[in-house]
C-alpha positions as YAML, in Angstrom:
chain: A
units: angstrom
residues:
- id: 1
  name: MET
  ca: [3.21, -58.92, 7.10]
- id: 2
  name: SER
  ca: [0.83, -59.31, 10.36]
- id: 3
  name: HIS
  ca: [-1.10, -55.78, 11.61]
- id: 4
  name: ARG
  ca: [1.29, -56.20, 14.47]
- id: 5
  name: ASP
  ca: [3.86, -55.86, 12.02]
- id: 6
  name: ASP
  ca: [2.71, -53.16, 10.19]
- id: 7
  name: ARG
  ca: [2.26, -50.64, 13.06]
- id: 8
  name: PHE
  ca: [6.03, -51.40, 13.99]
- id: 9
  name: TYR
  ca: [7.41, -50.46, 10.82]
- id: 10
  name: MET
  ca: [4.51, -47.47, 10.47]
- id: 11
  name: GLY
  ca: [6.08, -46.32, 13.60]
- id: 12
  name: LEU
  ca: [9.72, -46.83, 12.67]
- id: 13
  name: ALA
  ca: [8.18, -44.11, 9.80]
- id: 14
  name: LEU
  ca: [6.18, -41.63, 11.55]
- id: 15
  name: ASP
  ca: [9.37, -41.64, 13.80]
- id: 16
  name: LEU
  ca: [11.69, -41.05, 10.82]
- id: 17
  name: ALA
  ca: [8.89, -38.24, 9.14]
- id: 18
  name: GLN
  ca: [8.88, -36.47, 13.10]
- id: 19
  name: LYS
  ca: [12.46, -35.44, 12.33]
- id: 20
  name: GLY
  ca: [11.71, -33.01, 9.71]
- id: 21
  name: ALA
  ca: [9.34, -31.38, 12.10]
- id: 22
  name: GLY
  ca: [9.61, -27.49, 11.36]
- id: 23
  name: ARG
  ca: [11.10, -27.80, 7.58]
- id: 24
  name: THR
  ca: [8.60, -28.93, 5.67]
- id: 25
  name: SER
  ca: [6.14, -26.60, 5.04]
- id: 26
  name: PRO
  ca: [4.09, -25.89, 3.41]
- id: 27
  name: ASN
  ca: [4.21, -29.93, 2.94]
- id: 28
  name: PRO
  ca: [3.81, -32.14, 4.94]
- id: 29
  name: MET
  ca: [6.01, -34.43, 7.27]
- id: 30
  name: VAL
  ca: [7.07, -38.20, 5.96]
- id: 31
  name: GLY
  ca: [8.38, -40.71, 6.93]
- id: 32
  name: CYS
  ca: [9.10, -44.14, 5.27]
- id: 33
  name: VAL
  ca: [10.41, -47.64, 5.57]
- id: 34
  name: VAL
  ca: [10.99, -50.73, 3.10]
- id: 35
  name: VAL
  ca: [10.40, -53.63, 3.66]
- id: 36
  name: ARG
  ca: [11.29, -57.30, 2.63]
- id: 37
  name: GLY
  ca: [11.51, -60.92, 4.10]
- id: 38
  name: GLY
  ca: [11.14, -58.86, 7.50]
- id: 39
  name: GLN
  ca: [14.60, -56.72, 7.35]
- id: 40
  name: ILE
  ca: [14.69, -53.41, 6.46]
- id: 41
  name: ILE
  ca: [16.30, -52.77, 3.42]
- id: 42
  name: GLY
  ca: [15.82, -48.83, 3.01]
- id: 43
  name: LYS
  ca: [14.16, -45.81, 4.94]
- id: 44
  name: GLY
  ca: [13.69, -42.14, 4.35]
- id: 45
  name: TYR
  ca: [11.94, -39.06, 5.03]
- id: 46
  name: HIS
  ca: [11.41, -35.66, 3.94]
- id: 47
  name: ARG
  ca: [13.73, -33.39, 4.93]
- id: 48
  name: VAL
  ca: [12.69, -29.86, 3.79]
- id: 49
  name: ALA
  ca: [10.23, -28.43, 1.37]
- id: 50
  name: GLY
  ca: [12.33, -28.98, -1.86]
- id: 51
  name: ASP
  ca: [14.03, -31.78, -0.85]
- id: 52
  name: PRO
  ca: [13.10, -35.20, -2.83]
- id: 53
  name: HIS
  ca: [9.81, -36.78, -0.53]
- id: 54
  name: ALA
  ca: [10.18, -39.68, 2.05]
- id: 55
  name: GLU
  ca: [9.70, -42.71, -0.72]
- id: 56
  name: VAL
  ca: [12.52, -41.15, -3.40]
- id: 57
  name: GLU
  ca: [15.03, -41.45, 0.11]
- id: 58
  name: ALA
  ca: [13.73, -44.50, 1.31]
- id: 59
  name: LEU
  ca: [14.11, -46.59, -2.34]
- id: 60
  name: LYS
  ca: [17.42, -44.93, -3.21]
- id: 61
  name: GLY
  ca: [19.87, -47.93, -4.24]
- id: 62
  name: VAL
  ca: [17.66, -50.21, -2.90]
- id: 63
  name: ASP
  ca: [16.44, -53.63, -4.86]
- id: 64
  name: ALA
  ca: [12.53, -53.06, -4.15]
- id: 65
  name: ASN
  ca: [11.36, -55.68, -6.19]
- id: 66
  name: GLY
  ca: [8.61, -57.35, -3.84]
- id: 67
  name: ALA
  ca: [9.11, -55.84, -0.73]
- id: 68
  name: THR
  ca: [6.33, -54.04, 1.44]
- id: 69
  name: LEU
  ca: [6.60, -50.16, 1.27]
- id: 70
  name: TYR
  ca: [5.49, -48.31, 4.64]
- id: 71
  name: VAL
  ca: [4.38, -44.78, 3.92]
- id: 72
  name: SER
  ca: [3.40, -41.90, 7.02]
- id: 73
  name: LEU
  ca: [1.72, -40.35, 3.86]
- id: 74
  name: GLU
  ca: [-0.31, -41.13, 0.29]
- id: 75
  name: PRO
  ca: [1.80, -41.16, -1.97]
- id: 76
  name: CYS
  ca: [2.02, -37.78, -4.26]
- id: 77
  name: SER
  ca: [0.67, -38.95, -8.24]
- id: 78
  name: HIS
  ca: [0.88, -35.12, -9.49]
- id: 79
  name: HIS
  ca: [4.16, -33.30, -10.93]
- id: 80
  name: GLY
  ca: [5.15, -30.35, -8.19]
- id: 81
  name: ARG
  ca: [8.82, -29.52, -7.56]
- id: 82
  name: THR
  ca: [8.92, -33.40, -7.98]
- id: 83
  name: PRO
  ca: [8.01, -36.23, -9.55]
- id: 84
  name: PRO
  ca: [4.92, -38.54, -8.58]
- id: 85
  name: CYS
  ca: [6.43, -40.89, -5.96]
- id: 86
  name: ALA
  ca: [3.44, -43.44, -7.09]
- id: 87
  name: ASP
  ca: [5.05, -43.68, -10.26]
- id: 88
  name: LEU
  ca: [8.96, -44.27, -8.24]
- id: 89
  name: ILE
  ca: [6.93, -46.85, -6.34]
- id: 90
  name: ILE
  ca: [5.23, -48.54, -9.27]
- id: 91
  name: GLY
  ca: [8.79, -48.90, -11.21]
- id: 92
  name: ALA
  ca: [10.30, -50.27, -7.98]
- id: 93
  name: GLY
  ca: [8.55, -53.03, -8.12]
- id: 94
  name: VAL
  ca: [6.86, -52.95, -4.47]
- id: 95
  name: LYS
  ca: [4.56, -55.67, -4.00]
- id: 96
  name: ARG
  ca: [2.49, -54.19, -1.70]
- id: 97
  name: VAL
  ca: [2.64, -50.41, 0.23]
- id: 98
  name: VAL
  ca: [1.53, -49.94, 3.75]
- id: 99
  name: ALA
  ca: [0.12, -46.29, 3.86]
- id: 100
  name: ALA
  ca: [-1.06, -44.02, 7.34]
- id: 101
  name: ILE
  ca: [-3.77, -41.65, 6.35]
- id: 102
  name: GLU
  ca: [-5.02, -40.33, 2.78]
- id: 103
  name: ASP
  ca: [-3.06, -37.05, 1.27]
- id: 104
  name: PRO
  ca: [-6.42, -34.28, 1.65]
- id: 105
  name: ASN
  ca: [-4.92, -32.24, -1.15]
- id: 106
  name: PRO
  ca: [-6.82, -32.16, -3.83]
- id: 107
  name: ALA
  ca: [-4.15, -32.74, -6.31]
- id: 108
  name: VAL
  ca: [-3.53, -36.21, -4.61]
- id: 109
  name: ALA
  ca: [-6.86, -37.19, -2.96]
- id: 110
  name: GLY
  ca: [-6.71, -40.69, -3.09]
- id: 111
  name: GLU
  ca: [-5.27, -40.62, -7.09]
- id: 112
  name: GLY
  ca: [-1.89, -41.70, -5.28]
- id: 113
  name: PHE
  ca: [-3.59, -44.94, -4.22]
- id: 114
  name: SER
  ca: [-5.96, -45.57, -7.12]
- id: 115
  name: ARG
  ca: [-2.48, -45.36, -9.36]
- id: 116
  name: LEU
  ca: [-0.97, -48.37, -6.98]
- id: 117
  name: ARG
  ca: [-3.71, -50.60, -7.23]
- id: 118
  name: ASP
  ca: [-3.96, -50.17, -11.05]
- id: 119
  name: ALA
  ca: [-0.76, -51.02, -11.28]
- id: 120
  name: GLY
  ca: [-1.29, -54.36, -9.54]
- id: 121
  name: ILE
  ca: [0.07, -53.00, -5.91]
- id: 122
  name: GLU
  ca: [-1.37, -54.13, -2.96]
- id: 123
  name: VAL
  ca: [-2.94, -51.08, -1.12]
- id: 124
  name: ASP
  ca: [-4.17, -50.98, 2.90]
- id: 125
  name: VAL
  ca: [-4.51, -47.79, 4.84]
- id: 126
  name: GLY
  ca: [-4.86, -47.01, 8.34]
- id: 127
  name: ALA
  ca: [-2.56, -48.31, 10.48]
- id: 128
  name: LEU
  ca: [-1.85, -45.82, 13.28]
- id: 129
  name: ALA
  ca: [-3.69, -43.01, 11.50]
- id: 130
  name: GLY
  ca: [-4.38, -41.56, 14.45]
- id: 131
  name: ARG
  ca: [-0.60, -40.50, 15.45]
- id: 132
  name: ALA
  ca: [0.02, -39.51, 11.69]
- id: 133
  name: ARG
  ca: [-3.24, -37.10, 11.76]
- id: 134
  name: ARG
  ca: [-1.95, -36.00, 14.83]
- id: 135
  name: MET
  ca: [1.54, -35.05, 13.67]
- id: 136
  name: ASN
  ca: [0.79, -33.55, 10.19]
- id: 137
  name: GLU
  ca: [-2.47, -31.45, 12.23]
- id: 138
  name: ALA
  ca: [-1.71, -28.06, 10.63]
- id: 139
  name: PHE
  ca: [-0.77, -29.42, 7.08]
- id: 140
  name: LEU
  ca: [-4.31, -31.44, 6.88]
- id: 141
  name: LEU
  ca: [-6.08, -28.64, 7.58]
- id: 142
  name: SER
  ca: [-3.97, -26.07, 6.26]
- id: 143
  name: ILE
  ca: [-4.27, -27.68, 2.74]
- id: 144
  name: VAL
  ca: [-8.32, -27.95, 2.92]
- id: 145
  name: GLU
  ca: [-8.62, -24.43, 4.12]
- id: 146
  name: LYS
  ca: [-5.85, -22.74, 2.44]
- id: 147
  name: ARG
  ca: [-4.42, -20.69, 6.08]
- id: 148
  name: ALA
  ca: [-2.62, -21.13, 8.59]
- id: 149
  name: PHE
  ca: [-2.59, -23.40, 11.37]
- id: 150
  name: VAL
  ca: [-3.03, -21.77, 14.68]
- id: 151
  name: ASN
  ca: [-1.36, -22.60, 17.93]
- id: 152
  name: LEU
  ca: [-1.95, -20.62, 21.16]
- id: 153
  name: LYS
  ca: [0.37, -20.63, 23.97]
- id: 154
  name: LEU
  ca: [-0.14, -19.36, 27.28]
- id: 155
  name: ALA
  ca: [1.60, -19.69, 30.43]
- id: 156
  name: ALA
  ca: [-0.58, -18.83, 33.61]
- id: 157
  name: THR
  ca: [-0.63, -19.69, 37.61]
- id: 158
  name: LEU
  ca: [-3.40, -22.18, 39.18]
- id: 159
  name: ASP
  ca: [-5.82, -19.15, 38.92]
- id: 160
  name: GLY
  ca: [-5.36, -18.72, 35.45]
- id: 161
  name: ARG
  ca: [-3.34, -15.24, 35.46]
- id: 162
  name: ILE
  ca: [-0.15, -14.68, 33.08]
- id: 163
  name: ALA
  ca: [0.77, -11.36, 34.50]
- id: 164
  name: THR
  ca: [0.31, -9.08, 37.58]
- id: 165
  name: ALA
  ca: [-1.46, -6.01, 37.87]
- id: 166
  name: SER
  ca: [1.30, -3.98, 36.83]
- id: 167
  name: GLY
  ca: [2.20, -6.27, 34.03]
- id: 168
  name: ASP
  ca: [4.59, -8.25, 35.48]
- id: 169
  name: SER
  ca: [5.10, -11.66, 34.25]
- id: 170
  name: LYS
  ca: [8.91, -12.66, 34.45]
- id: 171
  name: TRP
  ca: [9.18, -15.52, 34.55]
- id: 172
  name: ILE
  ca: [5.62, -17.32, 35.85]
- id: 173
  name: THR
  ca: [6.78, -21.20, 34.82]
- id: 174
  name: SER
  ca: [10.04, -22.81, 34.86]
- id: 175
  name: GLU
  ca: [12.91, -23.39, 32.87]
- id: 176
  name: GLU
  ca: [11.73, -26.71, 31.41]
- id: 177
  name: SER
  ca: [8.54, -24.71, 30.34]
- id: 178
  name: ARG
  ca: [10.34, -22.12, 28.19]
- id: 179
  name: LEU
  ca: [12.75, -24.90, 27.16]
- id: 180
  name: GLU
  ca: [9.58, -26.86, 25.59]
- id: 181
  name: VAL
  ca: [8.72, -23.47, 24.29]
- id: 182
  name: HIS
  ca: [11.33, -23.01, 21.88]
- id: 183
  name: LEU
  ca: [10.88, -26.40, 20.99]
- id: 184
  name: LEU
  ca: [7.12, -25.84, 19.61]
- id: 185
  name: ARG
  ca: [8.73, -22.12, 18.42]
- id: 186
  name: ASP
  ca: [11.24, -24.20, 16.02]
- id: 187
  name: ARG
  ca: [7.86, -25.63, 14.67]
- id: 188
  name: MET
  ca: [6.76, -22.69, 13.68]
- id: 189
  name: GLY
  ca: [6.92, -20.73, 10.75]
- id: 190
  name: ALA
  ca: [5.08, -17.44, 12.48]
- id: 191
  name: ILE
  ca: [5.24, -16.52, 16.29]
- id: 192
  name: ILE
  ca: [1.99, -13.96, 16.66]
- id: 193
  name: VAL
  ca: [1.70, -11.08, 19.62]
- id: 194
  name: GLY
  ca: [0.01, -8.66, 19.61]
- id: 195
  name: VAL
  ca: [0.71, -4.31, 20.11]
- id: 196
  name: GLY
  ca: [0.39, -4.49, 23.25]
- id: 197
  name: THR
  ca: [2.20, -7.85, 24.21]
- id: 198
  name: ALA
  ca: [5.17, -6.25, 21.90]
- id: 199
  name: ILE
  ca: [5.08, -3.08, 23.92]
- id: 200
  name: THR
  ca: [5.53, -4.10, 27.32]
- id: 201
  name: ASP
  ca: [7.43, -7.18, 27.13]
- id: 202
  name: ASN
  ca: [10.15, -5.67, 24.34]
- id: 203
  name: PRO
  ca: [10.36, -10.05, 23.54]
- id: 204
  name: ARG
  ca: [12.73, -11.59, 20.93]
- id: 205
  name: LEU
  ca: [10.59, -13.90, 19.45]
- id: 206
  name: THR
  ca: [13.58, -16.37, 18.49]
- id: 207
  name: VAL
  ca: [14.32, -20.16, 18.38]
- id: 208
  name: ARG
  ca: [16.87, -20.53, 21.34]
- id: 209
  name: LEU
  ca: [18.22, -24.33, 22.06]
- id: 210
  name: PRO
  ca: [21.00, -25.31, 23.47]
- id: 211
  name: GLY
  ca: [23.86, -26.29, 21.42]
- id: 212
  name: SER
  ca: [21.95, -24.59, 18.31]
- id: 213
  name: GLU
  ca: [22.45, -21.52, 16.50]
- id: 214
  name: GLU
  ca: [19.53, -19.13, 17.23]
- id: 215
  name: ARG
  ca: [16.96, -19.90, 14.67]
- id: 216
  name: ARG
  ca: [15.07, -16.47, 13.24]
- id: 217
  name: ILE
  ca: [11.44, -17.35, 11.90]
- id: 218
  name: LEU
  ca: [9.00, -14.57, 10.94]
- id: 219
  name: ARG
  ca: [7.46, -12.71, 14.01]
- id: 220
  name: VAL
  ca: [4.32, -10.74, 13.28]
- id: 221
  name: VAL
  ca: [2.87, -7.94, 15.99]
- id: 222
  name: ILE
  ca: [-0.67, -6.90, 15.92]
- id: 223
  name: ASP
  ca: [-0.62, -3.58, 15.85]
- id: 224
  name: PRO
  ca: [-4.29, -1.72, 14.49]
- id: 225
  name: ASP
  ca: [-2.80, 1.80, 14.54]
- id: 226
  name: LEU
  ca: [0.65, 1.23, 14.07]
- id: 227
  name: ARG
  ca: [2.02, 2.95, 17.24]
- id: 228
  name: ALA
  ca: [4.81, 0.43, 18.60]
- id: 229
  name: ASP
  ca: [8.13, 1.84, 18.89]
- id: 230
  name: THR
  ca: [10.30, 1.51, 15.97]
- id: 231
  name: ASP
  ca: [13.51, 0.87, 19.06]
- id: 232
  name: LEU
  ca: [11.29, -2.76, 19.68]
- id: 233
  name: ASP
  ca: [14.33, -5.49, 20.11]
- id: 234
  name: ILE
  ca: [12.26, -7.43, 16.49]
- id: 235
  name: PHE
  ca: [12.80, -4.01, 14.72]
- id: 236
  name: ALA
  ca: [16.56, -3.99, 15.27]
- id: 237
  name: PRO
  ca: [18.36, -3.76, 12.19]
- id: 238
  name: ASP
  ca: [19.72, -7.52, 11.91]
- id: 239
  name: GLU
  ca: [15.50, -8.43, 12.87]
- id: 240
  name: ALA
  ca: [13.40, -5.98, 10.74]
- id: 241
  name: ALA
  ca: [14.00, -8.61, 7.83]
- id: 242
  name: HIS
  ca: [11.95, -10.94, 9.91]
- id: 243
  name: THR
  ca: [9.20, -9.41, 10.94]
- id: 244
  name: MET
  ca: [5.89, -8.09, 10.06]
- id: 245
  name: VAL
  ca: [3.37, -5.88, 11.44]
- id: 246
  name: VAL
  ca: [-0.19, -5.70, 10.70]
- id: 247
  name: CYS
  ca: [-2.34, -2.79, 10.64]
- id: 248
  name: GLY
  ca: [-5.42, -1.76, 9.60]
- id: 249
  name: THR
  ca: [-5.62, 0.24, 6.11]
- id: 250
  name: ASP
  ca: [-6.45, 3.66, 7.37]
- id: 251
  name: ALA
  ca: [-3.75, 3.65, 9.57]
- id: 252
  name: TRP
  ca: [-0.97, 6.24, 9.77]
- id: 253
  name: GLU
  ca: [1.10, 5.72, 6.01]
- id: 254
  name: GLU
  ca: [4.11, 7.56, 7.65]
- id: 255
  name: ALA
  ca: [4.23, 5.23, 10.38]
- id: 256
  name: GLU
  ca: [4.38, 2.85, 7.36]
- id: 257
  name: GLU
  ca: [7.11, 4.60, 5.48]
- id: 258
  name: VAL
  ca: [9.09, 4.34, 8.18]
- id: 259
  name: LEU
  ca: [8.64, 0.92, 9.20]
- id: 260
  name: THR
  ca: [8.88, -0.12, 5.55]
- id: 261
  name: SER
  ca: [12.69, 1.71, 5.18]
- id: 262
  name: MET
  ca: [13.64, -0.29, 8.29]
- id: 263
  name: GLY
  ca: [13.33, -3.49, 6.24]
- id: 264
  name: VAL
  ca: [9.98, -4.50, 8.36]
- id: 265
  name: GLN
  ca: [7.31, -6.04, 6.08]
- id: 266
  name: VAL
  ca: [3.63, -3.95, 6.71]
- id: 267
  name: PHE
  ca: [0.37, -6.59, 6.09]
- id: 268
  name: ARG
  ca: [-2.62, -3.91, 5.80]
- id: 269
  name: CYS
  ca: [-5.17, -6.04, 6.65]
- id: 270
  name: ASP
  ca: [-9.32, -5.24, 6.12]
- id: 271
  name: LYS
  ca: [-11.42, -5.04, 9.24]
- id: 272
  name: ASP
  ca: [-14.34, -7.83, 10.06]
- id: 273
  name: GLN
  ca: [-17.85, -7.00, 10.65]
- id: 274
  name: SER
  ca: [-16.88, -6.58, 14.86]
- id: 275
  name: GLY
  ca: [-14.25, -3.94, 13.18]
- id: 276
  name: SER
  ca: [-11.63, -5.81, 14.23]
- id: 277
  name: LEU
  ca: [-8.51, -6.53, 11.90]
- id: 278
  name: ASP
  ca: [-9.98, -9.55, 9.98]
- id: 279
  name: LEU
  ca: [-7.44, -12.04, 11.31]
- id: 280
  name: ALA
  ca: [-8.40, -14.98, 8.80]
- id: 281
  name: GLN
  ca: [-7.24, -12.69, 5.99]
- id: 282
  name: LEU
  ca: [-3.99, -12.28, 7.76]
- id: 283
  name: LEU
  ca: [-3.67, -16.20, 8.50]
- id: 284
  name: GLN
  ca: [-4.62, -16.44, 4.62]
- id: 285
  name: LYS
  ca: [-1.66, -14.38, 4.07]
- id: 286
  name: LEU
  ca: [0.77, -16.39, 5.89]
- id: 287
  name: TYR
  ca: [-0.35, -19.20, 3.93]
- id: 288
  name: SER
  ca: [0.25, -17.82, 0.90]
- id: 289
  name: MET
  ca: [3.91, -16.97, 2.09]
- id: 290
  name: GLY
  ca: [4.08, -20.89, 2.84]
- id: 291
  name: ILE
  ca: [3.93, -20.72, 6.17]
- id: 292
  name: MET
  ca: [1.69, -23.31, 7.01]
- id: 293
  name: GLU
  ca: [1.61, -23.66, 10.83]
- id: 294
  name: VAL
  ca: [1.82, -20.15, 13.42]
- id: 295
  name: MET
  ca: [1.76, -19.47, 17.25]
- id: 296
  name: VAL
  ca: [-0.02, -16.83, 19.01]
- id: 297
  name: GLU
  ca: [1.94, -15.97, 22.23]
- id: 298
  name: GLY
  ca: [0.03, -13.60, 23.55]
- id: 299
  name: GLY
  ca: [-1.58, -11.47, 24.69]
- id: 300
  name: ALA
  ca: [-5.04, -11.81, 26.77]
- id: 301
  name: ALA
  ca: [-6.84, -9.61, 24.05]
- id: 302
  name: THR
  ca: [-5.04, -11.12, 21.61]
- id: 303
  name: ALA
  ca: [-5.97, -14.70, 22.38]
- id: 304
  name: ARG
  ca: [-9.24, -13.89, 22.87]
- id: 305
  name: THR
  ca: [-10.19, -12.33, 19.67]
- id: 306
  name: PHE
  ca: [-8.22, -15.96, 18.52]
- id: 307
  name: ILE
  ca: [-10.80, -17.60, 20.41]
- id: 308
  name: ASP
  ca: [-14.02, -15.35, 19.83]
- id: 309
  name: ARG
  ca: [-13.09, -15.59, 15.42]
- id: 310
  name: GLY
  ca: [-12.74, -19.63, 15.91]
- id: 311
  name: LEU
  ca: [-10.04, -19.15, 14.99]
- id: 312
  name: VAL
  ca: [-7.32, -21.24, 17.27]
- id: 313
  name: ASP
  ca: [-6.48, -24.68, 15.99]
- id: 314
  name: ARG
  ca: [-4.43, -26.37, 19.16]
- id: 315
  name: PHE
  ca: [-3.88, -25.06, 22.63]
- id: 316
  name: HIS
  ca: [-0.64, -25.36, 24.91]
- id: 317
  name: LEU
  ca: [-1.10, -24.43, 28.21]
- id: 318
  name: PHE
  ca: [1.33, -24.23, 31.20]
- id: 319
  name: TYR
  ca: [0.03, -23.79, 34.45]
- id: 320
  name: ALA
  ca: [2.89, -22.66, 37.19]
- id: 321
  name: PRO
  ca: [1.87, -24.40, 41.08]
- id: 322
  name: MET
  ca: [1.70, -20.53, 41.90]
- id: 323
  name: ILE
  ca: [-1.40, -18.57, 42.88]
- id: 324
  name: LEU
  ca: [-1.57, -14.42, 42.69]
- id: 325
  name: GLY
  ca: [-5.42, -14.07, 44.11]
- id: 326
  name: GLY
  ca: [-6.98, -10.35, 43.83]
- id: 327
  name: HIS
  ca: [-8.96, -9.43, 40.84]
- id: 328
  name: ASP
  ca: [-6.65, -7.22, 39.82]
- id: 329
  name: ALA
  ca: [-4.06, -9.53, 38.07]
- id: 330
  name: ILE
  ca: [-4.64, -9.95, 34.31]
- id: 331
  name: PRO
  ca: [-6.45, -13.03, 33.12]
- id: 332
  name: MET
  ca: [-5.89, -15.31, 30.42]
- id: 333
  name: PHE
  ca: [-8.47, -14.31, 28.16]
- id: 334
  name: ALA
  ca: [-9.92, -10.56, 27.98]
- id: 335
  name: GLY
  ca: [-13.00, -9.32, 27.88]
- id: 336
  name: MET
  ca: [-16.55, -10.43, 28.92]
- id: 337
  name: SER
  ca: [-17.26, -14.06, 30.11]
- id: 338
  name: PRO
  ca: [-20.04, -15.81, 28.89]
- id: 339
  name: LEU
  ca: [-23.60, -15.68, 30.51]
- id: 340
  name: LYS
  ca: [-23.90, -19.98, 30.60]
- id: 341
  name: ILE
  ca: [-21.57, -22.48, 31.59]
- id: 342
  name: ALA
  ca: [-23.14, -24.61, 28.42]
- id: 343
  name: ASP
  ca: [-22.20, -21.41, 26.15]
- id: 344
  name: GLY
  ca: [-18.16, -21.41, 27.43]
- id: 345
  name: LEU
  ca: [-15.45, -23.35, 24.80]
- id: 346
  name: ARG
  ca: [-15.04, -26.65, 25.53]
- id: 347
  name: LEU
  ca: [-11.29, -28.98, 24.52]
- id: 348
  name: GLU
  ca: [-11.31, -31.88, 23.10]
- id: 349
  name: ASN
  ca: [-8.05, -34.29, 23.08]
- id: 350
  name: ILE
  ca: [-6.64, -33.13, 25.59]
- id: 351
  name: GLU
  ca: [-2.99, -34.50, 26.49]
- id: 352
  name: ASP
  ca: [-0.97, -33.68, 29.57]
- id: 353
  name: ASP
  ca: [2.38, -33.74, 30.53]
- id: 354
  name: ARG
  ca: [4.52, -32.35, 32.92]
- id: 355
  name: PHE
  ca: [8.05, -29.61, 32.42]
- id: 356
  name: GLY
  ca: [9.73, -29.19, 35.82]
- id: 357
  name: PRO
  ca: [6.91, -28.61, 38.51]
- id: 358
  name: ASP
  ca: [4.66, -27.10, 35.34]
- id: 359
  name: ILE
  ca: [1.67, -28.67, 34.36]
- id: 360
  name: TYR
  ca: [1.46, -28.50, 30.78]
- id: 361
  name: LEU
  ca: [-2.08, -29.26, 28.83]
- id: 362
  name: THR
  ca: [-3.07, -29.00, 25.17]
- id: 363
  name: GLY
  ca: [-5.72, -30.13, 23.31]
- id: 364
  name: THR
  ca: [-8.36, -28.90, 20.21]
- id: 365
  name: PRO
  ca: [-11.18, -26.49, 20.36]
- id: 366
  name: VAL
  ca: [-14.76, -28.83, 20.17]
- id: 367
  name: ARG
  ca: [-16.48, -27.36, 17.23]
- id: 368
  name: ARG
  ca: [-20.03, -25.94, 17.25]
...
């Protein structure tokens, strides 16, 4: 196989992997293609956590003796919910394995490749590695840091305002942008908002996509003093079980009892050195629940807190072709600005798109 062929078939494997978006947590998205004699004889992807891995699906009912197997992530070498895929590949008689990237999971971390090579299988790593890392960036971070990956989403005017002085924000961006937000939500294990946004907007925070049933994911409200009204939509009888409220260790116990009696989860969180809730502890809690990726959706104070703690891993910024003007409209980020331009937060790995009339920018923070 040529380098060009490797990229082509790996591209197909990554397309397959993408089909598992939002369903495999805490596992990665993985796709696999088996090729022999220039023909695809098997393909598969990891559909949902607990289901067979991509390699198992691709090799099912296939005579892979002498074939080349393309997989978007290093085959596992350990017993989890399923047997090691490396052993399956060896037993199938595969001659060559092409993988996009190594698995950073300490239970794998190169051991899968070593096992294949020890069995006499040729192993090549690196085809479309950049695309593979981008696709599984949440897994790659969470498996190492043992916390949920944080996406921060904001919709703003061109002058960086997310609401008028009265708090009106519906709707800054277009229907096309709002549909994209629901597609983003569909990948997440949880959505996080501050109590101010919960009270002002009373959002449902569900996934609503055309032609699909409404999907409820965990809604997390950061409410240090448990002051949110219990008549909010996310506390309704059919919604409460999908809601978590995060409060301080000194929050009102009677309020917690009311919420838990309604079926709401309450997580008491320590405070960090600044006196704010320890958001890193919250992200570790979510990871322990099997949630690999979350999206923070508001508001300005909550967004700024995650930024100041260095806990935003990817920004999703939607800009509408609109200007509010004035100094009283609500900015994207609360708090004081730095005194020097050099101290501002810069983004890298920028990607841009258009949804209707809106501009969409995404990027990762430059870590200092």
